[in-house]
Coordinates of C-alpha atoms in Angstrom, one line a residue:
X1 CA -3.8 25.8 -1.8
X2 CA -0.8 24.7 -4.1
X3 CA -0.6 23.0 -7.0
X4 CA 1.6 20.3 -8.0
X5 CA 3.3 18.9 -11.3
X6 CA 5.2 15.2 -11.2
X7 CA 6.4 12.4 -13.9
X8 CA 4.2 10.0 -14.6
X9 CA 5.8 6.5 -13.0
X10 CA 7.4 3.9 -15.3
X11 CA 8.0 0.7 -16.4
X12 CA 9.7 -0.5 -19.0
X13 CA 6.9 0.5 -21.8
X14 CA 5.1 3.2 -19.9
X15 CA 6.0 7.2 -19.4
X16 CA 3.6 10.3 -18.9
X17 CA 3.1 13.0 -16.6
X18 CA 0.9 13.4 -14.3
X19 CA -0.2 16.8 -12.8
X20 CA -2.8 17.1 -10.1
X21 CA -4.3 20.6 -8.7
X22 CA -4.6 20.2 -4.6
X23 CA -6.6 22.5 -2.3
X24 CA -5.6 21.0 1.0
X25 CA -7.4 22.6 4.5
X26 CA -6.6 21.3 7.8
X27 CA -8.1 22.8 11.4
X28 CA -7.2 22.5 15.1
X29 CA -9.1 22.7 18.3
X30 CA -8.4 22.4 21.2
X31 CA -11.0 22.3 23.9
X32 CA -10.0 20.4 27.7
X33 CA -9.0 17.1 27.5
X34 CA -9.6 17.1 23.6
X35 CA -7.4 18.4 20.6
X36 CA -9.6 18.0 17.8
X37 CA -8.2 17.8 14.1
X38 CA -10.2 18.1 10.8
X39 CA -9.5 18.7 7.2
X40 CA -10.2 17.8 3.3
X41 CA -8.1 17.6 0.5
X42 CA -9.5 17.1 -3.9
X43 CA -7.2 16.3 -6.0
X44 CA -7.8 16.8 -9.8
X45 CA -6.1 14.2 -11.5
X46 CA -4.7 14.7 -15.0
X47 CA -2.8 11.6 -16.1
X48 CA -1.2 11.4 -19.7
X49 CA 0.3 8.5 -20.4
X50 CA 1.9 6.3 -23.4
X51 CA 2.3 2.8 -23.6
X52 CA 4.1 0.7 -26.6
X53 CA 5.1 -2.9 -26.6
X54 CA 7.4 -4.0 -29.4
X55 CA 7.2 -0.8 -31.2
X56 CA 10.7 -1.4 -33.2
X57 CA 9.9 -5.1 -33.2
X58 CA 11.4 -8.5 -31.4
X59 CA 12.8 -11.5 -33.1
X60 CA 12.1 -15.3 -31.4
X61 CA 14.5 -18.1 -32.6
X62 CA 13.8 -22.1 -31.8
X63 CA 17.4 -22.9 -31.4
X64 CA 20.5 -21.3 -30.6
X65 CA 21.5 -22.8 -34.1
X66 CA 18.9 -21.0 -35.8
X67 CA 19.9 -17.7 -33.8
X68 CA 23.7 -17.4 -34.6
X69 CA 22.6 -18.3 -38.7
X70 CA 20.0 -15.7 -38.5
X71 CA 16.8 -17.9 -39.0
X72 CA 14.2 -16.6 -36.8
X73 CA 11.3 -18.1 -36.3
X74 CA 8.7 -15.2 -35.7
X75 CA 8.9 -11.3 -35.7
X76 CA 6.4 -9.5 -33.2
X77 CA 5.8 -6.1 -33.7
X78 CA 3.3 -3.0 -33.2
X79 CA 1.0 -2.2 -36.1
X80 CA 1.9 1.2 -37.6
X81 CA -1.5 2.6 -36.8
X82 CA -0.9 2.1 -33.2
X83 CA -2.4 4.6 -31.3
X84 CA -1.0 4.1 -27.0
X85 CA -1.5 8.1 -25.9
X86 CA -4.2 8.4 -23.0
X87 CA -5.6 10.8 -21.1
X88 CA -6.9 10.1 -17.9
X89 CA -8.8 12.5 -15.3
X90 CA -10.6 11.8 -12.4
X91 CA -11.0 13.9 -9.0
X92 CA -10.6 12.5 -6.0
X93 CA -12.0 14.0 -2.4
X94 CA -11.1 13.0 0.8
X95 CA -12.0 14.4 4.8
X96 CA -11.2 13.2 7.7
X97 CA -11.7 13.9 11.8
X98 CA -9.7 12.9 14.6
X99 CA -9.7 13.6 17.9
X100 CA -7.3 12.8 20.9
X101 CA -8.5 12.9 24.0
X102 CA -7.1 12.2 27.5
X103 CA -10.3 10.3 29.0
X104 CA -8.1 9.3 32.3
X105 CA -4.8 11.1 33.8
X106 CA -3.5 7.6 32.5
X107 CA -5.3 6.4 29.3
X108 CA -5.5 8.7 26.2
X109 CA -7.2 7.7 23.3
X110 CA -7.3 8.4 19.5
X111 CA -10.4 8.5 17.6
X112 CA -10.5 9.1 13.5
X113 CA -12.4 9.2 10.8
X114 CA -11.6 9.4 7.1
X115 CA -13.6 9.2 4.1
X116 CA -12.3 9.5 0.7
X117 CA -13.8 8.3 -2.6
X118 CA -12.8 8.7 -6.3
X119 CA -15.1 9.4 -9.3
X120 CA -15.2 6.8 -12.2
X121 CA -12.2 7.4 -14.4
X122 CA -12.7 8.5 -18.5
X123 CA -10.8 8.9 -21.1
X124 CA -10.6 12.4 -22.3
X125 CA -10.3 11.3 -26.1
X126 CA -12.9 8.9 -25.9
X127 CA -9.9 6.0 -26.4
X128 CA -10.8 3.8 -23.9
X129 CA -12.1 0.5 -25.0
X130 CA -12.0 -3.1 -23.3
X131 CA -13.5 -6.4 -24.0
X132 CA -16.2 -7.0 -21.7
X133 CA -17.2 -10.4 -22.1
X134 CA -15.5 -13.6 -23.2
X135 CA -17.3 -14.6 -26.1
X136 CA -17.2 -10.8 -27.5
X137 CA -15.5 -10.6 -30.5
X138 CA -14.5 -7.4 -30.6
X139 CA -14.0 -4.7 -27.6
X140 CA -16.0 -2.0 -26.5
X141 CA -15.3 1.8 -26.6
X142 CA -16.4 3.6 -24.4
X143 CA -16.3 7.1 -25.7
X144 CA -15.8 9.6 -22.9
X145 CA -18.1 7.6 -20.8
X146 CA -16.6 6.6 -17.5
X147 CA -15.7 2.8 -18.6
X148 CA -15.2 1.7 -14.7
X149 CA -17.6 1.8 -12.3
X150 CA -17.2 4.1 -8.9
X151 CA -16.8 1.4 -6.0
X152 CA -15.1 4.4 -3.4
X153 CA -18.8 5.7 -2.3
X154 CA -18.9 3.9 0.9
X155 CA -14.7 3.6 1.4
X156 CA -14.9 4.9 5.2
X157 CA -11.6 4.3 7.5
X158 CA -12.1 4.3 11.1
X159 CA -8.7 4.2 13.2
X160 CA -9.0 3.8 16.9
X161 CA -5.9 3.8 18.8
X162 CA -4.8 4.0 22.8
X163 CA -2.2 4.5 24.9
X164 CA -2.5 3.6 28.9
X165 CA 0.4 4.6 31.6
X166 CA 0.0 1.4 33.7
X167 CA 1.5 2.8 37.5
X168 CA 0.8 6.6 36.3
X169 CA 4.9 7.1 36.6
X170 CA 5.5 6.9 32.7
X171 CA 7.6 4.1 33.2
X172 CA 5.3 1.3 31.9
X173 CA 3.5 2.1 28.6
X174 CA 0.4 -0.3 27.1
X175 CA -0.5 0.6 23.5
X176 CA -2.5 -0.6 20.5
X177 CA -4.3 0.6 17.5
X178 CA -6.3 -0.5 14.3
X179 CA -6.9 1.8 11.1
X180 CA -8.5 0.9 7.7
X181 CA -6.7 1.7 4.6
X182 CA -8.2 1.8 0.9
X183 CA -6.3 1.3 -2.3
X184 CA -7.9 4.0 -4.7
X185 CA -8.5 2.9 -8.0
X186 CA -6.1 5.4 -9.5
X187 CA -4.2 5.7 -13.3
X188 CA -1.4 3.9 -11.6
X189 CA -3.6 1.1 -11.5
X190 CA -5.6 0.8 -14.6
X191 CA -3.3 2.6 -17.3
X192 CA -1.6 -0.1 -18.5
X193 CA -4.0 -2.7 -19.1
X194 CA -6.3 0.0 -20.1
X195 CA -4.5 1.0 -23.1
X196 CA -3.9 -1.8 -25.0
X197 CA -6.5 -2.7 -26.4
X198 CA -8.2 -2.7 -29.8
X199 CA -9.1 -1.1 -32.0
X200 CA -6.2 1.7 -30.6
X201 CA -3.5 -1.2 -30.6
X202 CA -2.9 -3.9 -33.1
X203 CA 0.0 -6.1 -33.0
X204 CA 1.4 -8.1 -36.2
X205 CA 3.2 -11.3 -35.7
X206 CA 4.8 -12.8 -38.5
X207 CA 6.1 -16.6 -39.2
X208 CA 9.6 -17.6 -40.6
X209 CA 10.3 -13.5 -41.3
X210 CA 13.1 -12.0 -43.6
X211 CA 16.1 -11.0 -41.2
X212 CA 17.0 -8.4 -40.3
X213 CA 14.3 -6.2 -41.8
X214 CA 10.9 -7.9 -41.4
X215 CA 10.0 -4.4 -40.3
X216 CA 9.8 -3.8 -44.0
X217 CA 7.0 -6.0 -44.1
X218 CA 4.8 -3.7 -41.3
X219 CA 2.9 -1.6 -44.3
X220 CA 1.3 -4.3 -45.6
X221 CA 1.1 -7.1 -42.6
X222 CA -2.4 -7.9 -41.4
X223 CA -2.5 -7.4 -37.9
X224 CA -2.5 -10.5 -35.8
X225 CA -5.4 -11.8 -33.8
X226 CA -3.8 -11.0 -30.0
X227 CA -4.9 -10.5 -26.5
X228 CA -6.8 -8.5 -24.6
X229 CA -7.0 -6.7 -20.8
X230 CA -10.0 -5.9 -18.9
X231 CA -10.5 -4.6 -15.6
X232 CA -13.3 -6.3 -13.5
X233 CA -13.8 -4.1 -10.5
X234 CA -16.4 -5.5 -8.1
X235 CA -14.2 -3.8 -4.5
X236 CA -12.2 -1.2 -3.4
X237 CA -8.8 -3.4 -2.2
X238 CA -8.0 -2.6 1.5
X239 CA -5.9 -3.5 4.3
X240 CA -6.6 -3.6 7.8
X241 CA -4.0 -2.8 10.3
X242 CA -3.2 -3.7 14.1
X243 CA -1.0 -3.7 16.7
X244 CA -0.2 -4.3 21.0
X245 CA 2.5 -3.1 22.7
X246 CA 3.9 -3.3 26.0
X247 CA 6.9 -0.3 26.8
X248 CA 9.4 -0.3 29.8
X249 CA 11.5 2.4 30.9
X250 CA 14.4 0.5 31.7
X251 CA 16.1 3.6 33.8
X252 CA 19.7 5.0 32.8
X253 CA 17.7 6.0 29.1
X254 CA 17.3 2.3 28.3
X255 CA 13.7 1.3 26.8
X256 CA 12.4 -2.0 26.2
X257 CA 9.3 -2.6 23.8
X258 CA 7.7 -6.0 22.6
X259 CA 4.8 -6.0 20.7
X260 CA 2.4 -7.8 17.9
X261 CA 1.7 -6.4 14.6
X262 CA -0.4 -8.1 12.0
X263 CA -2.5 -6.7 8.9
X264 CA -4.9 -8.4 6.5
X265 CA -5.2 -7.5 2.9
X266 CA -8.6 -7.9 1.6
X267 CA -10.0 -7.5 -2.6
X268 CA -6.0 -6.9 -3.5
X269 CA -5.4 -7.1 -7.0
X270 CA -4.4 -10.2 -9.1
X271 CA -5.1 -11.5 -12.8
X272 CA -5.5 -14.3 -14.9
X273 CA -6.3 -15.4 -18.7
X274 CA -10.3 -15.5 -18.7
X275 CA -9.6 -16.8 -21.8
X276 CA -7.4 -19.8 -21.1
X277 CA -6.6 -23.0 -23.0
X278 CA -9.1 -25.6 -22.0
X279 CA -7.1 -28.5 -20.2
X280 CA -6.2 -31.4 -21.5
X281 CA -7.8 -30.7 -24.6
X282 CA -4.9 -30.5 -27.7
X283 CA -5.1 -28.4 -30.5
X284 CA -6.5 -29.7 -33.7
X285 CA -3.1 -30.9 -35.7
X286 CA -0.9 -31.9 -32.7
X287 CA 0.2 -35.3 -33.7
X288 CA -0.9 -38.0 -31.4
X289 CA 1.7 -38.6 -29.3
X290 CA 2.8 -35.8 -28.7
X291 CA 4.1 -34.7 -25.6
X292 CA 1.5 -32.4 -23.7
X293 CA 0.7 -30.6 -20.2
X294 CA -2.1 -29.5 -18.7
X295 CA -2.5 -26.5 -21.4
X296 CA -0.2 -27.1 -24.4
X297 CA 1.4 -29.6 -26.1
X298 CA 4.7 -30.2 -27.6
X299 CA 4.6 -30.1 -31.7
X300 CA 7.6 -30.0 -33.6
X301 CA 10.0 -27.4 -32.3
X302 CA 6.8 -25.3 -31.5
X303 CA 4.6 -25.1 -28.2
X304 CA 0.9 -25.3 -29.3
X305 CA -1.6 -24.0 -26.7
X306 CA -4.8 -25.7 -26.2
X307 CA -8.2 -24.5 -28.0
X308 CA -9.1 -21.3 -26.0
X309 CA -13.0 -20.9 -25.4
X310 CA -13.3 -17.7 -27.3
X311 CA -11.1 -18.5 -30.7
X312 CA -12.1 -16.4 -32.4
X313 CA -12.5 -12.7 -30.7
X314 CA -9.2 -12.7 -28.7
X315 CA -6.1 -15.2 -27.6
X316 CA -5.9 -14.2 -24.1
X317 CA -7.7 -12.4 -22.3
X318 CA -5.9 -10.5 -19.1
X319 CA -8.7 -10.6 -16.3
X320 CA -8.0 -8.0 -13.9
X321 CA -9.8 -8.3 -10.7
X322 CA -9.6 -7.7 -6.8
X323 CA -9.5 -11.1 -5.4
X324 CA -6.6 -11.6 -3.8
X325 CA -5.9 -11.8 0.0
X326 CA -3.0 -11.1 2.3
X327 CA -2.1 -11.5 6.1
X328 CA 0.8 -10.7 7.9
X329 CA 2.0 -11.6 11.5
X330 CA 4.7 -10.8 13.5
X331 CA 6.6 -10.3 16.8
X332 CA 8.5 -7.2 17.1
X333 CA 10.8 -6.1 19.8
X334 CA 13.8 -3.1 20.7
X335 CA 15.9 -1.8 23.0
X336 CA 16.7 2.0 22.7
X337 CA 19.7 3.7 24.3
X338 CA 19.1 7.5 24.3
X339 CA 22.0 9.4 23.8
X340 CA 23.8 10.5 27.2
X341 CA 28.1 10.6 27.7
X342 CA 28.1 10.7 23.6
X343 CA 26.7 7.5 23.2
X344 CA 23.1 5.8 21.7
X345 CA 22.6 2.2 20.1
X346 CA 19.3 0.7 19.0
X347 CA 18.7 -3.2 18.9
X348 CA 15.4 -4.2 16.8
X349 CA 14.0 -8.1 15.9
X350 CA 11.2 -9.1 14.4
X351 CA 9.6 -12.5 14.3
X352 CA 7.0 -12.5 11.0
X353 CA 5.2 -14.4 8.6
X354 CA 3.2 -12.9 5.1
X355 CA 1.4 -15.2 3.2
X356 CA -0.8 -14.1 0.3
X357 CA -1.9 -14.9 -3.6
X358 CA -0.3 -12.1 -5.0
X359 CA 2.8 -10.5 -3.6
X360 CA 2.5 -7.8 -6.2
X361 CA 0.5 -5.2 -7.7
X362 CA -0.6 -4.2 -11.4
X363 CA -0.2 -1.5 -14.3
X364 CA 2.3 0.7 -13.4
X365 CA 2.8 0.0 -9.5
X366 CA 4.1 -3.6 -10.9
X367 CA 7.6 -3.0 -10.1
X368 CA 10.8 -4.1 -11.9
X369 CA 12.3 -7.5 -10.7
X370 CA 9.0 -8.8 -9.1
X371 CA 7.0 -11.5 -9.3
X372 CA 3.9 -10.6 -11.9
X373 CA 0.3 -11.1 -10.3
X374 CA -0.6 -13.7 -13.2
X375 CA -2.1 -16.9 -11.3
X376 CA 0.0 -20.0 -11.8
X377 CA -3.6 -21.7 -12.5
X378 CA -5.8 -19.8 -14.1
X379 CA -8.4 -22.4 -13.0
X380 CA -7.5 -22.5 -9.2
X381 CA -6.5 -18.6 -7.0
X382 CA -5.8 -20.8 -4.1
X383 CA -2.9 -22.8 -5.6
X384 CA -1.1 -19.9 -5.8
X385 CA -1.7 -19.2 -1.6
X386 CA 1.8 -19.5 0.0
X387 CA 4.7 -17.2 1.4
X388 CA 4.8 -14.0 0.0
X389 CA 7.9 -13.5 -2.4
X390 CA 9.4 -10.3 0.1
X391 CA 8.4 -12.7 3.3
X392 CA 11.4 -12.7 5.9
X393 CA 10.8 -14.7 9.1
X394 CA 13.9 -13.3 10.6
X395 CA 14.8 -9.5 10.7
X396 CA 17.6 -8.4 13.2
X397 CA 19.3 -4.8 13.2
X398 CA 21.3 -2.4 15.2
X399 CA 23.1 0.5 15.0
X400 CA 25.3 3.2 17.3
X401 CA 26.2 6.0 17.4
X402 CA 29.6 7.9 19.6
X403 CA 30.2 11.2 19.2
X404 CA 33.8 12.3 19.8
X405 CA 34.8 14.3 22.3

């Protein structure tokens, strides 16, 4: 048993800590021609986290006239009631079997098992609230009532891999393997989105504001009719795994290996505004005339969205929901020199393709300098199907390595 204390991870609006208690067990046996390997782990999750978006305010300007004179256009801010500190537990259990056994003097196989499930997060203040349908006007808090439900109850992973000494000389290796891998729903996840939401966060937004201290104006602002998250969770996202490989013991420590390794992403997790303007439908006071796309139009110096179908509850509405897929295929090789008279080089190329909806995740796992997982469409998942944004079809790279005499 030990017990283990780490930061929170961050974005750019997001800090806590995170501390989990972990009793881990783990058993071998080893009887004939199998080596048998067992063990659990629960993991007590205690996840306190802040979030704050615009807490000392941002300033938008039409033109970069207006900006050098100091006329903005709109001041965005956080309401001073503001209330973005969460915390988060769950407990999550997980065991797991796996046996390797050497069926044949030349085939040896690897059989596993694991099963791990989560139980439905809560907030331990009873500050966890989300707008549940589209027509609500208001969100729903959820006390400290578990406001996800538990889709990890039937998350079992087999893996299944072998390994097959062709001439029984262990100079020509066959392998290949599969394993199924579950994304838990984790505060990693849903934190972010989670928190802000009414009526624990407000946001004021204020037109042609005093400069530079429309903050003064905070005490007495009404807060402004903004967006909302919600996290629909229907799947546990997973990924499959695979691979075939073919080994040859080249003599004089040289190894050659060629292979195929693929994976498909299933129920990944990507968003979009349930709560988007209705195309081709202009706002009430755009001039006619004016120039429009598919959702807004061009009025003045100002970009008017079109009429939402909820105007009056929320302006967007973040949809969170695992419905994104993923696959990945490549051809890898290598050529390994094991080191003998002070020298050893290694030659790897892969051949790949990823293609997916979302090349990224959400809440706090959506990393710096990365595409979002917002869908280009919010009417159409597919149009945003294509090469993933870390796709390279060419990957070549070697190294060596002399020691000296």
């Amino acid at each position: 048993f030990f017990f283990q204390a780490e930061d929170g991870i961050r974005d750019s609006s997001v800090t806590g800590v995170q501390t989990c208690a972990l009793p881990i067990y783990d058993m071998t046996f080893i009887r004939s021609a199998h080596s048998l390997k067992a063990g659990m782990i629960v993991k007590n999750i205690r996840a306190n986290k802040q979030s704050d978006n615009s807490l000392t305010g941002t300033y938008e300007f039409a033109t970069l006239a207006n900006f050098l004179a100091g006329r903005p256009l709109l001041f965005e801010s956080e309401t001073l009631s503001v209330d973005s500190f969460r915390s988060w537990r769950q407990t999550l259990y997980g065991f797991y079997l796996q046996d390797e056994w050497k069926a044949r003097p030349k085939l040896t196989l690897n059989l596993g098992l694991r099963y791990e499930f989560v139980t439905a997060p809560i907030e331990a203040n009873g500050k966890a609230a989300m707008l549940l349908d589209i027509l609500d006007k208001d969100t729903t808090v959820f006390g400290k009532k578990p406001f996800l439900p538990n889709v990890s109850k039937k998350n079992f992973s087999p893996r299944i891999g072998f390994a097959y000494d062709v001439f029984g000389n262990g100079h020509t290796a066959v392998r290949g393997g599969f394993g199924l891998y579950y994304d838990q729903i984790l505060p990693v996840v849903y934190s972010q989105p989670a928190i802000r939401n009414r009526p624990f966060f407000s946001r004021v937004l204020i037109d042609n504001p005093p400069y530079p201290n429309a903050a003064a104006l905070l005490p007495s602002a009404t807060p402004s009719l903004v967006g909302a998250n919600n996290i629909m969770v229907t799947d546990n996202p997973y990924l499959m795994q695979y691979n075939f490989s073919v080994q040859r013991d080249l003599g004089g420590g040289n190894i050659f290996t060629i292979g195929y390794v693929g994976s498909q992403g299933r129920h990944l997790w990507a968003q979009h505004d349930l709560n988007a303007p209705i195309p081709n439908t202009p706002a009430t006071g755009v001039a006619p005339g004016s120039p429009c796309g598919l959702l807004a139009c061009l009025s003045g110096t100002r970009i008017v969205t079109n009429p939402r179908p909820n105007p009056a509850g929320v302006s967007f509405l973040v949809y969170f929901q695992p419905v994104g897929t993923s696959n990945y295929n490549s051809l890898q090789t290598s050529f390994n020199h094991r080191f003998s008279r002070n020298f050893q080089s290694q030659v790897s190329y892969t051949w790949g393709k990823s293609m997916d909806q979302v090349s990224n995740s959400i809440g706090l796992e959506a990393g710096q300098g990365q595409s979002g997982t917002g869908a280009s469409n919010p009417y159409s998942r597919a149009y945003d199907y294509g090469r993933s944004t870390f796709d390279r079809t060419h990957n070549f790279t070697a190294n060596a390595v002399y020691s000296l005499p």
